[in-house]
XYZ file of C-alpha atoms in Angstrom:
463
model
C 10.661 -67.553 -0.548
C 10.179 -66.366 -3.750
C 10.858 -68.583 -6.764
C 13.325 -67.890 -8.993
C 14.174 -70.045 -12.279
C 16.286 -69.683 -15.310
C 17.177 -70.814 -18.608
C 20.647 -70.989 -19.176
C 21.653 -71.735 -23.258
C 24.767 -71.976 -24.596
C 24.902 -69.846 -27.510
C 27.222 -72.554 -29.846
C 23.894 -73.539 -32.144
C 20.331 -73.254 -32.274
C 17.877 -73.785 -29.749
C 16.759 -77.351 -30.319
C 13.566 -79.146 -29.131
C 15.337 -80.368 -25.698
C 16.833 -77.178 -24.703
C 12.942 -75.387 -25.579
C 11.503 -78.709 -22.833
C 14.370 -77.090 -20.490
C 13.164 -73.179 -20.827
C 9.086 -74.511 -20.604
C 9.498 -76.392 -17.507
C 11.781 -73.497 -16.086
C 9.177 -71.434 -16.816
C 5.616 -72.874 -16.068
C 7.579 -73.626 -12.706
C 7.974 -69.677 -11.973
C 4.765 -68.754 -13.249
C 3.137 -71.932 -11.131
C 4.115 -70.303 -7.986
C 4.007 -66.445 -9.071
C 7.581 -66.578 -9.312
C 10.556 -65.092 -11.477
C 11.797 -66.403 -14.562
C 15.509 -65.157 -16.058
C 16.990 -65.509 -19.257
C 20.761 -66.198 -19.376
C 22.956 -67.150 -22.406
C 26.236 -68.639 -21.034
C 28.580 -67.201 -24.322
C 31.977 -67.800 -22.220
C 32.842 -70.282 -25.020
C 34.297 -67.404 -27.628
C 35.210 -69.955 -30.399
C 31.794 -71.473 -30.855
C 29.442 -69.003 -29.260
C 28.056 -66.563 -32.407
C 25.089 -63.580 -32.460
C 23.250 -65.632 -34.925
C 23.262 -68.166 -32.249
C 21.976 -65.710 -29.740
C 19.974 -64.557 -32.606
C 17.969 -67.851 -33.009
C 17.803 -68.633 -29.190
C 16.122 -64.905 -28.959
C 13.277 -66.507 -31.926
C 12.374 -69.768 -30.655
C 11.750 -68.052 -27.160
C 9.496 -65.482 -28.640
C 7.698 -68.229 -30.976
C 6.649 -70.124 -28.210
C 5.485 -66.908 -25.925
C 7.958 -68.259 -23.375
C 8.748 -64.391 -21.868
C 11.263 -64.016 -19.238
C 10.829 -61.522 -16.592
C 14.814 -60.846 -15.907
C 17.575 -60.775 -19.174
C 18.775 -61.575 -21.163
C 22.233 -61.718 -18.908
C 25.527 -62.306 -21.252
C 28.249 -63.865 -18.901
C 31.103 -62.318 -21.325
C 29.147 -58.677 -19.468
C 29.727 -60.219 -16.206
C 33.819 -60.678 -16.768
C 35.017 -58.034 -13.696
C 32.524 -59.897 -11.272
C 33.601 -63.353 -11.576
C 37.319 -62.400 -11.416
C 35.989 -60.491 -8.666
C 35.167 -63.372 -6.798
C 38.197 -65.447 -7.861
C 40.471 -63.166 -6.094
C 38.443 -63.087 -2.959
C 39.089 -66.906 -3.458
C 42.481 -66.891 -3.498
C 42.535 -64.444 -1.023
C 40.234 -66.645 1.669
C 42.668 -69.852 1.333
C 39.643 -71.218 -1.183
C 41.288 -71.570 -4.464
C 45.109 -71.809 -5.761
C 47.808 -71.298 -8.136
C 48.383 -74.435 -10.280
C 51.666 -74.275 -12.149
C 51.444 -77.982 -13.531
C 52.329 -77.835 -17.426
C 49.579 -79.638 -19.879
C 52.330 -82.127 -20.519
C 52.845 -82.916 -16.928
C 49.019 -83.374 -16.652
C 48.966 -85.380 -19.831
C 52.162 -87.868 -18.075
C 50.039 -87.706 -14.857
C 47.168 -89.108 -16.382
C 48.684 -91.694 -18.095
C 50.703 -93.081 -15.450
C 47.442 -93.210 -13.401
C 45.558 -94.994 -16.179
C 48.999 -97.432 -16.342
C 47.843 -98.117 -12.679
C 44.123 -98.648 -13.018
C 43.622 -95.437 -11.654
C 40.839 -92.969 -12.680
C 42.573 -90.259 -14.326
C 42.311 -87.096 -12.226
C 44.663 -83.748 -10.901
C 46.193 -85.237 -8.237
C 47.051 -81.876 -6.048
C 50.430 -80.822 -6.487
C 50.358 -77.783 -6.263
C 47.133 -77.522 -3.504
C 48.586 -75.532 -0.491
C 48.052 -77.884 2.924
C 49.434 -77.206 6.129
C 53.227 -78.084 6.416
C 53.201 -79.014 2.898
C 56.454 -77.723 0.543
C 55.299 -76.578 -3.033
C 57.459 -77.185 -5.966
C 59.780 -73.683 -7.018
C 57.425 -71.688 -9.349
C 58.245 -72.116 -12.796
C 59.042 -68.857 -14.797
C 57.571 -70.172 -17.961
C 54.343 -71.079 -17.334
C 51.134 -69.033 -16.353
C 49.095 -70.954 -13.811
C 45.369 -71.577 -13.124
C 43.567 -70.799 -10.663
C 41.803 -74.252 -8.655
C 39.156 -74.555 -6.376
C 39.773 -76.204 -3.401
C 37.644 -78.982 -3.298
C 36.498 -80.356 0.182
C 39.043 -83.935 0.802
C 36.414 -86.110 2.589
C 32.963 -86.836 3.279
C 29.805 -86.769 0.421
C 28.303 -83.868 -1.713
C 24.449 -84.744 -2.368
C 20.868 -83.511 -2.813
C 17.659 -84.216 -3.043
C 17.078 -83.770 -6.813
C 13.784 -83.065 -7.758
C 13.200 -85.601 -10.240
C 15.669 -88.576 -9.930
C 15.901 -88.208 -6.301
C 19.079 -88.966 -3.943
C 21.753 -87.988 -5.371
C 25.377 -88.137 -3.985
C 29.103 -88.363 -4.388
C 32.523 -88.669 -2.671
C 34.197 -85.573 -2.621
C 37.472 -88.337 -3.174
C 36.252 -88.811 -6.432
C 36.292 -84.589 -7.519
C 39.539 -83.204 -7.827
C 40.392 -79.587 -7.577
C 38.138 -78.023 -10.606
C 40.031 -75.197 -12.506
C 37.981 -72.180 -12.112
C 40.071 -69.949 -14.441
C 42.195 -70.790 -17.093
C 45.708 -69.171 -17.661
C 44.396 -66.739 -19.493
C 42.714 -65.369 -16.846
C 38.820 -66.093 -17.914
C 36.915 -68.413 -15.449
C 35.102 -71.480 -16.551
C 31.874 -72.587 -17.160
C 31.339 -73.992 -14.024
C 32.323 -71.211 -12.249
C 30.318 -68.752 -14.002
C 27.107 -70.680 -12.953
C 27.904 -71.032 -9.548
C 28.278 -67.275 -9.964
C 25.287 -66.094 -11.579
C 22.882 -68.531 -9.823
C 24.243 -66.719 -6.798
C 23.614 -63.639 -7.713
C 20.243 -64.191 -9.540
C 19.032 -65.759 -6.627
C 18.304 -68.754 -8.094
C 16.387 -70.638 -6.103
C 15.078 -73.948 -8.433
C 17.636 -75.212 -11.403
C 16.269 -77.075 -14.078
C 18.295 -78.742 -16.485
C 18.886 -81.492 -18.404
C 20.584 -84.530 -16.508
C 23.458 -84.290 -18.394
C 24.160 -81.911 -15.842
C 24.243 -84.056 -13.044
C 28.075 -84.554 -12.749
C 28.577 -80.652 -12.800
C 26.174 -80.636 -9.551
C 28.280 -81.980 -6.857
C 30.729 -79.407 -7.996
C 28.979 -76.303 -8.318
C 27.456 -77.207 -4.960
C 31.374 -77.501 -2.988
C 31.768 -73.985 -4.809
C 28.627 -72.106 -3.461
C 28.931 -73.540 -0.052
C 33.020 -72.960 -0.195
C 31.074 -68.681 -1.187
C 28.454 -68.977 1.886
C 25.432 -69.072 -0.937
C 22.279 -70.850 -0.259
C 22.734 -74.119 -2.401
C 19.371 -73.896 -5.142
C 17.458 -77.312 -5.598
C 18.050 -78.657 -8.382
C 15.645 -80.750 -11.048
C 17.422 -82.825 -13.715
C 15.220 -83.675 -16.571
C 15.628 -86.699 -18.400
C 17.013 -87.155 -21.976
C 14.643 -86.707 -24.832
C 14.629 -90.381 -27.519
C 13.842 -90.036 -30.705
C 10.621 -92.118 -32.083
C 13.194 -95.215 -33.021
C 14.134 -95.087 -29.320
C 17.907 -93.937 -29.948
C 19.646 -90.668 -29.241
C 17.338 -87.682 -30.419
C 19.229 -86.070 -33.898
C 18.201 -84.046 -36.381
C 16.718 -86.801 -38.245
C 13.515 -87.322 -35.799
C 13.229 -83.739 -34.427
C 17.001 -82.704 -33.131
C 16.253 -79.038 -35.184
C 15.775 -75.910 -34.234
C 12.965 -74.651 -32.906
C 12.224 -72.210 -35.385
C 12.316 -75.342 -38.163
C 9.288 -76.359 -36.933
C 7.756 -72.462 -37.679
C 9.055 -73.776 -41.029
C 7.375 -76.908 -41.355
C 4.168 -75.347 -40.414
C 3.618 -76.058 -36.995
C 1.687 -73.742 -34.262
C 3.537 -72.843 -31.492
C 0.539 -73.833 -29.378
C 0.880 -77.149 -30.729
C 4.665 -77.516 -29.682
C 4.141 -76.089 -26.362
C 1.390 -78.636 -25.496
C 3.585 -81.762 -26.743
C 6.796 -80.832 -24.802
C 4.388 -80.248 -21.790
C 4.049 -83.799 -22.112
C 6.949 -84.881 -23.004
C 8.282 -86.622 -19.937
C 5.704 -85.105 -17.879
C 2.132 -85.698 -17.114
C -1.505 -84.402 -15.658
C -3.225 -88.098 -15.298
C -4.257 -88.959 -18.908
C -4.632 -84.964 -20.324
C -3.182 -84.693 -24.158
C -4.672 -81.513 -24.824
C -4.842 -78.501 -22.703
C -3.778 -74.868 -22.940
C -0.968 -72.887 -21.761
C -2.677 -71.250 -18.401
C -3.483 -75.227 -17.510
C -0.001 -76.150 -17.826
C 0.958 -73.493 -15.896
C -1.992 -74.570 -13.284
C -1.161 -78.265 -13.061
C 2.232 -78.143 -13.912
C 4.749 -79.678 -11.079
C 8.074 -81.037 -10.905
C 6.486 -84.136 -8.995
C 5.240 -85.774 -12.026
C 8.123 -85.790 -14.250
C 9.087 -89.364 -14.968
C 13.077 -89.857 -14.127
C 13.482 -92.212 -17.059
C 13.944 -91.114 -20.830
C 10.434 -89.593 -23.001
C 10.234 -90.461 -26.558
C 9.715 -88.647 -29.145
C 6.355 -89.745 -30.715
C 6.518 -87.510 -34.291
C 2.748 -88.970 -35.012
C 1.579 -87.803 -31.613
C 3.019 -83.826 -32.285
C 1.364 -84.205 -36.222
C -2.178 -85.209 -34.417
C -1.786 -82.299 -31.824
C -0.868 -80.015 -34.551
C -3.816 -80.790 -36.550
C -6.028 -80.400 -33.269
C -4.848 -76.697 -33.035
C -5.404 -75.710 -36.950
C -8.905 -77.488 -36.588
C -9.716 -74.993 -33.386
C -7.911 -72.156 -34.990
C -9.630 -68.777 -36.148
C -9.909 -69.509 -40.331
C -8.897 -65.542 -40.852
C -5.979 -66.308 -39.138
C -4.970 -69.140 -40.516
C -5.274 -68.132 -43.622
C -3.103 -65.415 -43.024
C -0.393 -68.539 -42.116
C -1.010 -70.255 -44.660
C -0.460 -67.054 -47.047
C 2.733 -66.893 -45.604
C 4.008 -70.009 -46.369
C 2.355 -69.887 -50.099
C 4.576 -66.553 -50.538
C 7.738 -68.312 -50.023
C 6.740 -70.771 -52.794
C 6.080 -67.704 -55.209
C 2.366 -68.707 -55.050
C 0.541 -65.434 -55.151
C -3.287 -65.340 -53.752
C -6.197 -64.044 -55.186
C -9.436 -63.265 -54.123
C -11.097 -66.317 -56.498
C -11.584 -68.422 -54.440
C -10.698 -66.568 -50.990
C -8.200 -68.811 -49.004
C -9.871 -68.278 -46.085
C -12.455 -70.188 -47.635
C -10.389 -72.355 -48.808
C -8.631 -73.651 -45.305
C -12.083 -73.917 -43.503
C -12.652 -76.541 -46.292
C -9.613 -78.472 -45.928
C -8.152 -77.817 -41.984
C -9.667 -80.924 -40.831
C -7.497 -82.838 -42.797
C -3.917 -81.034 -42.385
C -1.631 -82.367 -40.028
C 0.659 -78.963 -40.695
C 0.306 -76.014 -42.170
C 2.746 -76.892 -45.465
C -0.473 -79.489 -45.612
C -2.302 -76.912 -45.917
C -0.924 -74.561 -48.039
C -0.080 -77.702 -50.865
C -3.769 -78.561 -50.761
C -4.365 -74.162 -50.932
C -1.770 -74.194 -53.939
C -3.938 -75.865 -56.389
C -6.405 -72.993 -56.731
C -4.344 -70.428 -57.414
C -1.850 -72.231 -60.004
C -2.385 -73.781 -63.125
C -2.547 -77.490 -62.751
C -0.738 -80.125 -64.760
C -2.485 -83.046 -63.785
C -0.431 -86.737 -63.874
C -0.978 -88.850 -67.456
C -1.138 -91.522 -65.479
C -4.222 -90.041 -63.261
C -5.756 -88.732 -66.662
C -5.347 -92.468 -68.231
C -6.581 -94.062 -64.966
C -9.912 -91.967 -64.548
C -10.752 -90.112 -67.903
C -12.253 -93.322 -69.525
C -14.657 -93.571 -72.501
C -17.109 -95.015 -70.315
C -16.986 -91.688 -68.145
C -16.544 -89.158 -71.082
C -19.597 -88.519 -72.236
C -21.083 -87.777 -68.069
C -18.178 -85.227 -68.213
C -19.072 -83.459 -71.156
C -22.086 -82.919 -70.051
C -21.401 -81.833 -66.766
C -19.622 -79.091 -68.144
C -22.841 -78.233 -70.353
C -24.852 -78.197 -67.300
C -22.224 -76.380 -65.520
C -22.726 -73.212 -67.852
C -25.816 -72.299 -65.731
C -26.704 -74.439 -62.892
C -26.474 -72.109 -59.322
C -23.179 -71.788 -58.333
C -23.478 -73.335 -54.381
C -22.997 -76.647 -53.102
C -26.660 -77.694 -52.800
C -27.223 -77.266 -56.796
C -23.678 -78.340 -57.584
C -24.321 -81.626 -55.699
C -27.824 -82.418 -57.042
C -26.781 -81.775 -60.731
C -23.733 -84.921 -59.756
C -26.379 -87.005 -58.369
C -28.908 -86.121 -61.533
C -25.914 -86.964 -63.686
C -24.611 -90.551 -61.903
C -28.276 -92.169 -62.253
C -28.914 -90.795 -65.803
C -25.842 -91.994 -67.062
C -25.716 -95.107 -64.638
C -22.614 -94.878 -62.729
C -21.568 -94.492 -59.010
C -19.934 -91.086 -57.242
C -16.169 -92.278 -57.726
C -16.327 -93.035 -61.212
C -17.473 -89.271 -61.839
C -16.100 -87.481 -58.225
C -12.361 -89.018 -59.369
C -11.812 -87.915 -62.594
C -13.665 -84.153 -61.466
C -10.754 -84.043 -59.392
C -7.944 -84.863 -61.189
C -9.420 -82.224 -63.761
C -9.243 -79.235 -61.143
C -7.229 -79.803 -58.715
C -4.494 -82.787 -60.329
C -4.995 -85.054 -57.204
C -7.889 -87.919 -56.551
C -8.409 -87.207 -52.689
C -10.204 -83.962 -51.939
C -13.073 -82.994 -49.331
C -16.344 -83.665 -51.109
C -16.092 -82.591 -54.542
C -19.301 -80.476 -54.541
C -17.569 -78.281 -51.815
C -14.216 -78.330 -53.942
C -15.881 -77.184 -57.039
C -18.022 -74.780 -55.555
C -14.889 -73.000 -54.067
C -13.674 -72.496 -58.027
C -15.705 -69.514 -60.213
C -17.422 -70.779 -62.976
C -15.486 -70.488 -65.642
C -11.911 -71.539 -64.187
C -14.008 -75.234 -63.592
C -15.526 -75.236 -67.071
C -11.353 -73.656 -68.124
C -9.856 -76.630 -66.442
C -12.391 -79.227 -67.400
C -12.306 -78.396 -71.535
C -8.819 -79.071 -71.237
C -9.396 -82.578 -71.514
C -12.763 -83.211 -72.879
């Protein structure tokens, strides 16, 4: 059998961090076993469902290299062929006219919550042998209900939590279409998975309670029933409900915030699921190892330290030409142009070991090609008399001395023991001069990344 997967977004917002774990382990799955892996947005909700949506879900797919071999498939395209099968329904004894009112379901509820009951449709209108339906009422357009088996258990063998089952008592008779006419979103899935062939679904367990129906549905059609994989929730690093505040964003937010796609990729790999004690591994070794055996059924954390220390292992092994050219990028937006003095390139190879993301990166970049306005309170703290007069003379020396680090690092050296004083008392204020911060790579490198005269510019500012 040939594997078939899919990733199934909702077009009502962007495609967050969770739903990006969904479409990875949907697809390393297919491309584990040489499979199939189709793109679906699920747009049936009109009111909430919007192109930019579709729009961003489109991005964050092609950030993260994630390509699907099938779609994208729009179910608001695929109208005719659910209503399509909703008549054959109807027709086949499966499914039903329901004429009951909102307000009658709304008193029906209520009077079983009065009784302790758990609120539910209670089949008035479900045609049964020897059974006489109410007179149809002229004002009101009916939905259309599935018929949902009376007795016995719905369950599977879920891929990652296990046994799963329920009592078909406790599912009433799901609408499939509304009195509109359009079907429903549970429908539509059953649908389309049919169709598609689907032949693994994995989703997030929020899911789970849609399974036992969706399953009554494609066996009620004569469709193979897909396994099914439910996939934890994702915590954020304070252990509550993932939001916006520790990672709940778009995808595409972390483009922003200057992190590699390569980066994200390799800490959602992880995130829930593992490869014995692996952090760090590539895309075509995920796909290798990568099984639904080894994802933990309980909750994964997000760890915002453990994706920073990631990220900084893929700038440190990236190409310096092209992360400059990333880097670049991000300096644009900030209206910082680049020069060739000193090349950024250059400039990133120095300082990549140290930058957890690329907006790292580019603030430490930003200092060479601005004009700095160091603190008062950094020139108070390091420009003292007893350092002056070592300054001064630095910059004399600085007029001709070779302009490479070996030189530039002797003359310091020469400098501290004639004037008696240790590296920080002259490295500090050096920086603070050039660059308007007091932590820097070694300050021989830093300098030697500056022309000439733009250190001795900066430096006669304050001497």
């Amino acid at each position: 059998m040939t594997v078939r997967t899919r990733f199934a977004p909702s077009p009502t917002g962007y495609l967050h961090i969770g739903g990006a774990r969904t479409a990875l382990f949907s697809w390393a799955y297919a491309r584990k076993h040489g499979g199939t892996f189709i793109l679906r947005i699920e747009d049936t909700d009109v009111e909430r469902s919007t192109p930019e949506a579709v729009q961003a879900i489109l991005d964050g797919m092609d950030w993260l290299k994630l390509n699907y071999d099938e779609g994208p498939f729009y179910q608001m395209q695929r109208m005719p062929r659910y209503k399509e099968v909703i008549q054959q329904m109807l027709e086949a004894g499966q499914a039903y006219y329901c004429y009951t009112a909102p307000e009658e379901l709304d008193a029906m509820r209520e009077a079983q919550r009065a009784r302790g009951e758990k609120p539910r449709y209670d089949g008035r209108w479900r045609p049964e042998p020897g059974k006489v339906l109410p007179d149809v009422p002229a004002d009101v357009k009916p939905v259309v209900r599935f018929k949902n088996p009376i007795g016995g258990v719905v369950g599977w063998k879920d891929m990652v939590k296990g046994h799963i089952e329920f009592s078909n008592t406790e599912l009433d008779d799901l609408i499939i279409a509304r009195s509109d006419g359009t079907p429903t979103y549970n429908f539509c899935v059953v649908v389309d998975d049919w169709d598609m062939g689907i032949t693994q679904v994995i989703r997030g367990d929020d899911h789970v309670n849609n399974t036992p129906r969706q399953i009554n549905i494609l066996k009620a059609l004569g469709a193979t029933v897909p396994a099914y994989a439910h996939l934890s929730m994702i915590l954020g690093d304070d252990g509550t409900k993932l939001s916006k505040r520790h990672g709940a964003v778009s995808v595409m937010q972390y483009d922003e915030d200057g992190y590699l796609p390569e980066a994200v990729i390799n800490y959602l790999a992880r995130l829930g699921w593992s490869h014995g004690d692996e952090e760090v591994f590539s895309v075509e070794q995920f796909c290798q190892w990568f099984d639904l055996d080894h994802i933990t059924p309980s909750a994964a954390q997000f760890n915002t330290e453990k994706l920073n220390w990631l990220n900084n292992h893929y700038i440190k092994q990236t190409d310096n030409a092209h992360l400059a050219e990333m880097v670049s990028r991000h300096l644009a937006k900030r209206g910082v142009k680049v020069s060739d003095a000193p090349k950024l390139e250059a400039v990133v190879a120095l300082y990549k070991e140290r930058a957890a993301t690329l907006l790292e990166l580019a603030d430490e970049a930003e200092v060479f090609y601005i004009e700095v306005h160091p603190a008062q309170e950094l020139l108070d703290t390091h420009l003292t008399p007893e350092v002056l007069p070592a300054l001064r003379e630095l910059a004399e020396r600085y007029a001709d001395v070779a302009w490479d680090v070996p030189a530039l690092g002797a003359l310091l050296k020469e400098l501290l023991a004639k004037h008696g004083l240790k590296m920080p008392k002259l490295a500090m204020p050096l920086r603070v001069m050039l660059v308007g911060q007091t932590h820097t790579p070694s300050v021989d490198a830093v300098i030697a990344l500056f022309s000439r005269e733009t250190v001795l510019s900066r430096m006669k500012k304050y001497l």
